Coordinates of N, CA, C and O in Angstrom, one line a residue:
M1 N 93.2 96.3 95.0 CA 94.0 95.8 96.2 C 93.0 95.9 97.5 O 92.6 97.2 97.6
T2 N 92.8 95.0 98.2 CA 92.0 95.2 99.4 C 92.9 95.8 100.5 O 94.1 95.5 100.5
R3 N 92.4 96.2 101.5 CA 93.1 96.8 102.6 C 93.7 95.5 103.4 O 94.8 95.7 104.0
D4 N 93.0 94.4 103.4 CA 93.6 93.3 104.1 C 94.9 92.8 103.4 O 95.8 92.5 104.1
D5 N 94.8 92.9 102.1 CA 96.1 92.4 101.3 C 97.3 93.3 101.7 O 98.4 92.9 101.9
L6 N 97.1 94.6 101.6 CA 98.0 95.6 101.9 C 98.6 95.5 103.4 O 99.7 95.5 103.6
T7 N 97.6 95.4 104.3 CA 97.9 95.1 105.7 C 98.8 93.9 105.8 O 100.0 93.9 106.5
H8 N 98.5 92.7 105.3 CA 99.2 91.6 105.3 C 100.6 91.7 104.8 O 101.7 91.3 105.3
F9 N 100.7 92.4 103.4 CA 101.9 92.7 102.9 C 102.9 93.5 104.0 O 104.0 93.1 104.2
I10 N 102.3 94.5 104.5 CA 103.1 95.4 105.5 C 103.5 94.5 106.6 O 104.7 94.6 106.9
Q11 N 102.6 93.9 107.2 CA 103.1 93.0 108.4 C 104.2 91.9 108.0 O 104.9 91.7 109.0
E12 N 103.8 91.3 106.8 CA 104.9 90.3 106.7 C 106.2 90.7 106.0 O 107.1 89.9 106.1
S13 N 106.3 91.8 105.4 CA 107.4 92.2 104.5 C 108.1 93.5 104.9 O 109.2 93.7 104.3
L14 N 107.6 94.2 105.8 CA 108.3 95.4 106.2 C 108.6 95.6 107.6 O 107.7 95.1 108.4
V15 N 109.5 96.2 108.1 CA 110.0 96.6 109.4 C 110.0 98.1 109.3 O 110.7 98.7 108.6
F16 N 109.2 98.7 110.4 CA 109.4 100.2 110.5 C 110.2 100.6 111.7 O 110.1 100.0 112.7
E17 N 111.4 101.4 111.4 CA 112.2 101.7 112.5 C 112.6 103.3 112.3 O 113.2 103.8 111.4
D18 N 112.0 103.9 113.5 CA 112.2 105.3 113.4 C 113.8 105.9 113.6 O 114.1 106.9 113.2
D19 N 114.6 105.0 114.2 CA 116.0 105.4 114.5 C 117.0 104.8 113.6 O 118.1 104.5 114.0
T20 N 116.7 104.7 112.2 CA 117.4 104.2 111.3 C 117.5 105.0 110.0 O 116.5 105.7 109.7
A21 N 118.7 105.0 109.3 CA 118.7 105.7 108.0 C 118.3 104.7 106.9 O 118.3 105.1 105.7
D22 N 118.0 103.5 107.3 CA 117.4 102.6 106.2 C 116.4 103.2 105.5 O 115.5 103.9 105.9
A23 N 116.3 102.9 104.2 CA 115.2 103.4 103.2 C 115.0 102.4 102.2 O 115.8 101.7 101.7
L24 N 113.7 102.4 101.6 CA 113.4 101.6 100.4 C 112.9 102.7 99.4 O 112.1 103.5 99.6
D25 N 113.5 102.7 98.0 CA 113.0 103.4 97.0 C 111.6 102.9 96.5 O 111.3 101.8 96.8
A26 N 110.9 103.6 95.8 CA 109.6 103.2 95.4 C 109.7 102.1 94.5 O 108.8 101.2 94.5
E27 N 110.7 101.9 93.8 CA 111.0 100.7 92.9 C 111.0 99.5 93.6 O 110.5 98.3 93.4
S28 N 112.0 99.7 94.7 CA 112.2 98.4 95.5 C 110.9 98.0 96.3 O 110.7 96.7 96.5
L29 N 110.2 99.0 96.8 CA 109.0 98.7 97.5 C 107.9 97.8 96.7 O 107.4 97.0 97.1
Y30 N 107.8 98.4 95.5 CA 107.0 97.7 94.6 C 107.5 96.3 94.2 O 106.7 95.4 94.1
G31 N 108.7 96.2 93.9 CA 109.4 95.0 93.7 C 109.1 93.9 94.7 O 108.7 92.7 94.6
L32 N 109.1 94.4 96.0 CA 108.9 93.6 97.2 C 107.5 93.1 97.2 O 107.2 92.1 97.5
Y33 N 106.7 94.0 96.8 CA 105.2 93.7 96.9 C 104.9 92.7 95.8 O 104.2 91.8 96.1
V34 N 105.6 92.9 94.6 CA 105.4 91.9 93.5 C 105.8 90.5 94.0 O 105.1 89.4 93.8
S35 N 107.0 90.3 94.8 CA 107.6 89.1 95.1 C 106.4 88.6 96.4 O 106.2 87.4 96.2
W36 N 105.9 89.5 97.1 CA 105.0 88.9 98.1 C 103.7 88.3 97.4 O 103.3 87.3 97.9
C37 N 103.2 89.0 96.4 CA 102.1 88.6 95.7 C 102.4 87.1 95.0 O 101.6 86.2 95.1
H38 N 103.6 87.0 94.6 CA 103.9 85.7 94.0 C 104.0 84.5 94.9 O 103.4 83.6 94.7
I39 N 104.6 84.9 96.1 CA 104.7 83.8 97.2 C 103.2 83.6 97.6 O 103.0 82.3 98.0
N40 N 102.3 84.5 97.6 CA 101.0 84.5 98.1 C 100.0 83.9 97.1 O 98.9 84.0 97.4
S41 N 100.4 83.7 95.8 CA 99.6 83.3 94.8 C 98.4 84.4 94.5 O 97.4 84.1 94.3
T42 N 98.7 85.7 94.6 CA 97.7 86.6 94.2 C 98.4 87.5 93.0 O 99.6 87.5 92.8
R43 N 97.6 87.9 92.3 CA 98.0 88.9 91.2 C 98.3 90.3 91.7 O 97.5 90.9 92.3
P44 N 99.7 90.7 91.3 CA 99.9 92.0 91.9 C 99.0 93.1 91.0 O 98.7 93.0 89.9
E45 N 98.8 94.1 91.8 CA 98.2 95.2 91.2 C 99.2 96.1 90.4 O 100.4 96.0 90.7
P46 N 98.8 96.9 89.3 CA 99.7 97.8 88.6 C 100.3 98.8 89.6 O 99.8 99.0 90.7
E47 N 101.6 99.3 89.2 CA 102.5 100.1 90.3 C 101.7 101.2 90.6 O 101.6 101.7 91.9
E48 N 100.8 102.0 89.8 CA 100.0 103.0 90.2 C 99.0 102.8 91.1 O 98.8 103.5 92.1
S49 N 98.3 101.6 91.0 CA 97.2 101.3 92.0 C 97.9 101.0 93.4 O 97.4 101.2 94.5
F50 N 99.1 100.3 93.4 CA 99.7 99.9 94.6 C 100.2 101.2 95.2 O 99.9 101.4 96.5
S51 N 100.9 102.1 94.5 CA 101.2 103.5 95.1 C 100.1 104.2 95.8 O 100.1 104.7 96.8
S52 N 99.0 104.2 95.0 CA 97.8 104.9 95.4 C 97.2 104.3 96.9 O 96.9 104.8 97.8
A53 N 97.2 102.9 96.9 CA 96.9 102.1 98.0 C 97.6 102.5 99.2 O 97.3 102.5 100.4
C54 N 98.9 102.6 99.0 CA 99.9 103.1 100.1 C 99.6 104.3 100.5 O 99.7 104.5 101.7
K55 N 99.3 105.2 99.6 CA 99.1 106.6 100.2 C 97.8 106.6 101.0 O 97.6 107.4 102.0
R56 N 96.9 105.8 100.6 CA 95.7 105.8 101.2 C 95.6 105.3 102.7 O 95.0 105.6 103.6
Q57 N 96.7 104.1 102.8 CA 96.9 103.5 104.0 C 97.5 104.5 105.1 O 97.3 104.4 106.3
G58 N 98.3 105.4 104.6 CA 98.8 106.4 105.3 C 100.2 106.2 106.1 O 101.0 107.1 106.1
R59 N 100.4 105.0 106.5 CA 101.5 104.6 107.1 C 102.8 104.9 106.4 O 103.9 105.3 106.8
L60 N 102.8 104.5 105.1 CA 103.9 104.4 104.2 C 104.0 105.9 103.6 O 105.1 106.4 103.3
R61 N 103.0 106.7 103.4 CA 103.1 108.0 102.8 C 103.8 109.0 103.6 O 104.6 109.8 103.2
R62 N 103.6 108.9 105.0 CA 104.3 109.6 105.9 C 105.7 109.6 105.9 O 106.5 110.5 106.3
R63 N 106.2 108.5 105.5 CA 107.6 108.1 105.5 C 108.4 108.5 104.3 O 109.5 108.2 104.2
R64 N 107.6 108.8 103.1 CA 108.3 109.0 101.9 C 109.2 110.4 102.1 O 108.7 111.5 102.3
H65 N 110.4 110.3 101.5 CA 111.2 111.4 101.6 C 112.3 111.4 100.4 O 113.0 110.4 100.4
H66 N 112.3 112.3 99.6 CA 113.3 112.3 98.5 C 113.3 111.1 97.6 O 114.3 110.4 97.4
G67 N 112.0 110.5 97.4 CA 111.9 109.4 96.6 C 112.1 108.0 97.2 O 112.1 106.9 96.6
A68 N 112.4 108.1 98.6 CA 112.6 106.9 99.2 C 111.6 107.0 100.5 O 111.3 107.9 101.0
Y69 N 111.3 105.7 101.0 CA 110.5 105.5 102.1 C 111.5 105.3 103.3 O 112.0 104.3 103.4
T70 N 111.7 106.3 104.1 CA 112.8 106.2 105.1 C 112.3 105.5 106.3 O 111.0 105.4 106.6
G71 N 113.1 104.8 107.1 CA 112.8 104.1 108.3 C 112.2 102.8 107.9 O 111.5 102.2 108.8
L72 N 112.3 102.2 106.5 CA 111.8 100.9 106.3 C 113.0 99.9 106.0 O 113.9 100.5 105.3
R73 N 112.7 98.8 106.2 CA 113.5 97.7 105.7 C 112.8 96.5 105.4 O 111.7 96.3 105.9
M74 N 113.2 95.6 104.4 CA 112.5 94.4 104.1 C 112.8 93.3 105.1 O 113.7 93.3 105.7
Q75 N 111.9 92.4 105.2 CA 111.9 91.1 106.1 C 111.0 90.2 105.5 O 110.2 90.3 104.6
G76 N 111.4 88.9 105.9 CA 110.6 87.7 105.5 C 110.8 87.1 104.1 O 111.7 87.5 103.4
P77 N 109.9 86.2 103.7 CA 110.1 85.5 102.6 C 110.2 86.1 101.2 O 110.8 86.0 100.3
A78 N 109.2 87.3 101.3 CA 109.2 88.1 100.0 C 110.5 88.9 99.8 O 111.0 89.2 98.8
A79 N 111.1 89.2 101.1 CA 112.4 90.1 100.8 C 113.5 89.1 100.4 O 114.2 89.5 99.5
R80 N 113.5 88.0 100.7 CA 114.5 87.0 100.2 C 114.4 86.7 98.7 O 115.2 86.6 98.0
D81 N 113.1 86.5 98.4 CA 112.7 86.2 97.0 C 113.1 87.5 96.1 O 113.7 87.5 95.0
Y82 N 112.8 88.7 96.7 CA 113.1 89.9 95.7 C 114.6 90.2 95.6 O 115.0 90.4 94.5
V83 N 115.4 89.9 96.7 CA 116.8 90.0 96.6 C 117.4 89.0 95.8 O 118.2 89.3 94.9
M84 N 116.9 87.8 95.8 CA 117.5 86.7 95.0 C 117.1 86.8 93.5 O 117.8 86.5 92.5
H85 N 116.0 87.6 93.2 CA 115.7 87.7 91.8 C 115.7 89.0 91.1 O 115.3 89.2 90.0
N86 N 116.4 89.9 91.8 CA 116.5 91.3 91.4 C 118.0 91.5 90.9 O 119.0 91.5 91.7
D87 N 118.0 91.7 89.6 CA 119.3 91.8 88.9 C 120.0 93.2 89.5 O 121.3 93.2 89.6
A88 N 119.4 94.2 89.8 CA 119.8 95.4 90.4 C 120.8 95.1 91.6 O 121.9 95.7 91.9
C89 N 120.4 94.1 92.4 CA 121.2 93.8 93.8 C 122.5 93.2 93.3 O 123.4 93.2 94.2
W90 N 122.7 92.6 92.2 CA 123.9 91.9 91.9 C 124.7 92.9 90.9 O 125.8 92.2 90.5
S91 N 124.5 93.9 90.7 CA 125.1 94.8 89.5 C 126.1 95.8 90.2 O 126.1 96.9 89.7
L92 N 126.5 95.7 91.3 CA 127.3 96.5 92.1 C 128.6 96.7 91.6 O 129.4 95.8 91.1

């Protein structure tokens, strides 16, 4: 995964908000990334590679707390795609 790919993913698919309790767990963050890759016709990296790239990027690592990335919410086409195709969203 290139830095540009990760930067584009973050810019297009995530909103950072310090004053919110919103959070994304690691599974949802990776699922959002896979949806973003699908929309952008790129092959997703394995989850471990994606996680390592996020840690190297720094912005996401600082927000991780108790298995969730706090202060994050989904946005954009990848968010819609992820929600529409994720069974967990519909099994409440």
